[in-house]
Backbone as JSON Lines, residues from 0, in Angstrom:
{"i":0,"aa":"M","n":[-28.92,66.66,-61.17],"ca":[-28.82,66.94,-59.75],"c":[-29.67,65.97,-58.94]}
{"i":1,"aa":"S","n":[-30.89,65.72,-59.4],"ca":[-31.74,64.83,-58.63],"c":[-31.19,63.4,-58.67]}
{"i":2,"aa":"R","n":[-30.5,63.06,-59.74],"ca":[-29.9,61.72,-59.83],"c":[-28.78,61.57,-58.79]}
{"i":3,"aa":"Q","n":[-27.97,62.62,-58.63],"ca":[-26.9,62.59,-57.64],"c":[-27.47,62.55,-56.22]}
{"i":4,"aa":"L","n":[-28.51,63.32,-55.99],"ca":[-29.15,63.33,-54.68],"c":[-29.75,61.97,-54.37]}
{"i":5,"aa":"N","n":[-30.39,61.36,-55.35],"ca":[-30.96,60.04,-55.17],"c":[-29.87,59.02,-54.85]}
{"i":6,"aa":"H","n":[-28.75,59.11,-55.56],"ca":[-27.64,58.21,-55.31],"c":[-27.08,58.42,-53.9]}
{"i":7,"aa":"L","n":[-26.92,59.68,-53.5],"ca":[-26.41,59.99,-52.18],"c":[-27.33,59.44,-51.09]}
{"i":8,"aa":"L","n":[-28.63,59.64,-51.23],"ca":[-29.58,59.13,-50.26],"c":[-29.59,57.61,-50.22]}
{"i":9,"aa":"S","n":[-29.46,57.01,-51.38],"ca":[-29.41,55.56,-51.45],"c":[-28.18,55.01,-50.73]}
{"i":10,"aa":"E","n":[-27.04,55.64,-50.96],"ca":[-25.8,55.21,-50.29],"c":[-25.88,55.43,-48.79]}
{"i":11,"aa":"L","n":[-26.46,56.54,-48.39],"ca":[-26.61,56.83,-46.96],"c":[-27.52,55.8,-46.3]}
{"i":12,"aa":"A","n":[-28.63,55.49,-46.92],"ca":[-29.55,54.49,-46.37],"c":[-28.88,53.12,-46.31]}
{"i":13,"aa":"H","n":[-28.16,52.78,-47.35],"ca":[-27.47,51.49,-47.38],"c":[-26.45,51.41,-46.25]}
{"i":14,"aa":"G","n":[-25.7,52.48,-46.04],"ca":[-24.7,52.5,-44.97],"c":[-25.35,52.37,-43.6]}
{"i":15,"aa":"L","n":[-26.45,53.09,-43.4],"ca":[-27.12,53.03,-42.1],"c":[-27.74,51.66,-41.85]}
{"i":16,"aa":"L","n":[-28.23,51.03,-42.88],"ca":[-28.9,49.75,-42.7],"c":[-27.94,48.57,-42.62]}
{"i":17,"aa":"T","n":[-26.72,48.74,-43.1],"ca":[-25.79,47.61,-43.08],"c":[-24.65,47.81,-42.1]}
{"i":18,"aa":"Q","n":[-24.01,48.96,-42.12],"ca":[-22.84,49.18,-41.28],"c":[-23.18,49.51,-39.84]}
{"i":19,"aa":"L","n":[-24.18,50.32,-39.62],"ca":[-24.51,50.73,-38.27],"c":[-24.9,49.56,-37.37]}
{"i":20,"aa":"P","n":[-25.77,48.66,-37.79],"ca":[-26.08,47.51,-36.92],"c":[-24.86,46.66,-36.59]}
{"i":21,"aa":"A","n":[-23.98,46.48,-37.55],"ca":[-22.77,45.69,-37.3],"c":[-21.88,46.38,-36.28]}
{"i":22,"aa":"Q","n":[-21.76,47.7,-36.35],"ca":[-20.95,48.43,-35.39],"c":[-21.58,48.4,-34.0]}
{"i":23,"aa":"L","n":[-22.9,48.47,-33.95],"ca":[-23.58,48.42,-32.66],"c":[-23.41,47.05,-32.01]}
{"i":24,"aa":"V","n":[-23.49,46.0,-32.8],"ca":[-23.3,44.66,-32.26],"c":[-21.87,44.49,-31.77]}
{"i":25,"aa":"A","n":[-20.91,44.96,-32.53],"ca":[-19.51,44.85,-32.12],"c":[-19.26,45.64,-30.83]}
{"i":26,"aa":"A","n":[-19.84,46.82,-30.71],"ca":[-19.68,47.61,-29.5],"c":[-20.34,46.92,-28.3]}
{"i":27,"aa":"A","n":[-21.49,46.31,-28.52],"ca":[-22.18,45.62,-27.43],"c":[-21.38,44.41,-26.97]}
{"i":28,"aa":"V","n":[-20.81,43.67,-27.89],"ca":[-19.99,42.51,-27.52],"c":[-18.76,42.95,-26.74]}
{"i":29,"aa":"A","n":[-18.12,44.01,-27.2],"ca":[-16.93,44.51,-26.5],"c":[-17.29,45.0,-25.09]}
{"i":30,"aa":"A","n":[-18.4,45.7,-24.96],"ca":[-18.82,46.19,-23.65],"c":[-19.18,45.03,-22.72]}
{"i":31,"aa":"G","n":[-19.86,44.03,-23.24],"ca":[-20.22,42.88,-22.44],"c":[-19.0,42.1,-21.98]}
{"i":32,"aa":"L","n":[-18.05,41.93,-22.86],"ca":[-16.82,41.22,-22.5],"c":[-16.04,42.0,-21.45]}
{"i":33,"aa":"G","n":[-15.97,43.3,-21.62],"ca":[-15.27,44.12,-20.63],"c":[-15.93,44.05,-19.27]}
{"i":34,"aa":"A","n":[-17.25,44.1,-19.24],"ca":[-17.98,44.01,-17.96],"c":[-17.77,42.64,-17.31]}
{"i":35,"aa":"A","n":[-17.77,41.59,-18.1],"ca":[-17.56,40.25,-17.56],"c":[-16.16,40.12,-16.98]}
{"i":36,"aa":"L","n":[-15.16,40.66,-17.66],"ca":[-13.79,40.58,-17.15],"c":[-13.62,41.38,-15.87]}
{"i":37,"aa":"R","n":[-14.22,42.57,-15.8],"ca":[-14.14,43.38,-14.59],"c":[-14.82,42.68,-13.42]}
{"i":38,"aa":"S","n":[-15.96,42.09,-13.68],"ca":[-16.7,41.39,-12.63],"c":[-15.89,40.2,-12.12]}
{"i":39,"aa":"R","n":[-15.31,39.46,-13.01],"ca":[-14.49,38.31,-12.62],"c":[-13.3,38.75,-11.78]}
{"i":40,"aa":"R","n":[-12.66,39.83,-12.19],"ca":[-11.51,40.34,-11.45],"c":[-11.92,40.76,-10.03]}
{"i":41,"aa":"R","n":[-13.08,41.43,-9.91],"ca":[-13.56,41.85,-8.6],"c":[-13.87,40.65,-7.7]}
{"i":42,"aa":"R","n":[-14.54,39.63,-8.27],"ca":[-14.85,38.44,-7.49],"c":[-13.59,37.75,-7.0]}
{"i":43,"aa":"R","n":[-12.57,37.65,-7.84],"ca":[-11.32,37.0,-7.45],"c":[-10.61,37.79,-6.36]}
{"i":44,"aa":"R","n":[-10.65,39.12,-6.46],"ca":[-10.03,39.94,-5.41],"c":[-10.74,39.76,-4.08]}
{"i":45,"aa":"R","n":[-12.08,39.74,-4.11],"ca":[-12.83,39.55,-2.87],"c":[-12.55,38.2,-2.26]}
{"i":46,"aa":"R","n":[-12.49,37.16,-3.09],"ca":[-12.24,35.82,-2.62],"c":[-10.86,35.73,-1.98]}
{"i":47,"aa":"R","n":[-9.87,36.38,-2.58],"ca":[-8.51,36.35,-2.02],"c":[-8.45,37.13,-0.72]}
{"i":48,"aa":"A","n":[-9.21,38.2,-0.61],"ca":[-9.2,39.01,0.6],"c":[-9.82,38.25,1.76]}
{"i":49,"aa":"R","n":[-10.82,37.43,1.5],"ca":[-11.49,36.65,2.56],"c":[-10.69,35.43,2.98]}
{"i":50,"aa":"A","n":[-9.96,34.84,2.06],"ca":[-9.22,33.6,2.36],"c":[-7.98,33.94,3.19]}
{"i":51,"aa":"P","n":[-7.74,33.16,4.25],"ca":[-6.53,33.4,5.06],"c":[-5.28,33.02,4.27]}
{"i":52,"aa":"E","n":[-4.23,33.72,4.56],"ca":[-2.96,33.42,3.9],"c":[-2.42,32.09,4.4]}
{"i":53,"aa":"V","n":[-1.97,31.26,3.51],"ca":[-1.39,29.97,3.88],"c":[0.1,30.07,3.59]}
{"i":54,"aa":"S","n":[0.88,29.98,4.64],"ca":[2.33,30.0,4.42],"c":[2.88,28.6,4.61]}
{"i":55,"aa":"A","n":[4.0,28.36,4.06],"ca":[4.59,27.02,4.05],"c":[4.92,26.57,5.47]}
{"i":56,"aa":"G","n":[4.52,25.36,5.84],"ca":[4.89,24.76,7.12],"c":[3.95,25.05,8.27]}
{"i":57,"aa":"T","n":[2.96,25.9,8.12],"ca":[2.09,26.23,9.26],"c":[1.05,25.16,9.52]}
{"i":58,"aa":"D","n":[0.68,24.4,8.5],"ca":[-0.34,23.38,8.7],"c":[0.25,22.03,9.12]}
{"i":59,"aa":"V","n":[1.55,21.94,9.2],"ca":[2.22,20.7,9.59],"c":[2.58,20.82,11.09]}
{"i":60,"aa":"P","n":[2.17,19.83,11.91],"ca":[2.48,19.91,13.36],"c":[3.95,19.75,13.66]}
């Protein structure tokens, strides 16, 4: 029984020390990329809202 418990604890520790950090890094990268894309989209929308519409032929006398 103690051998099985030792094995279980060893596997649990191994999983926490190897898989969890990798998942946290992947989640952080995904969150950062999502935030960057949302920010870029907002900036582009604001820039388009401020810029006057240019229609064909209006700038030619």
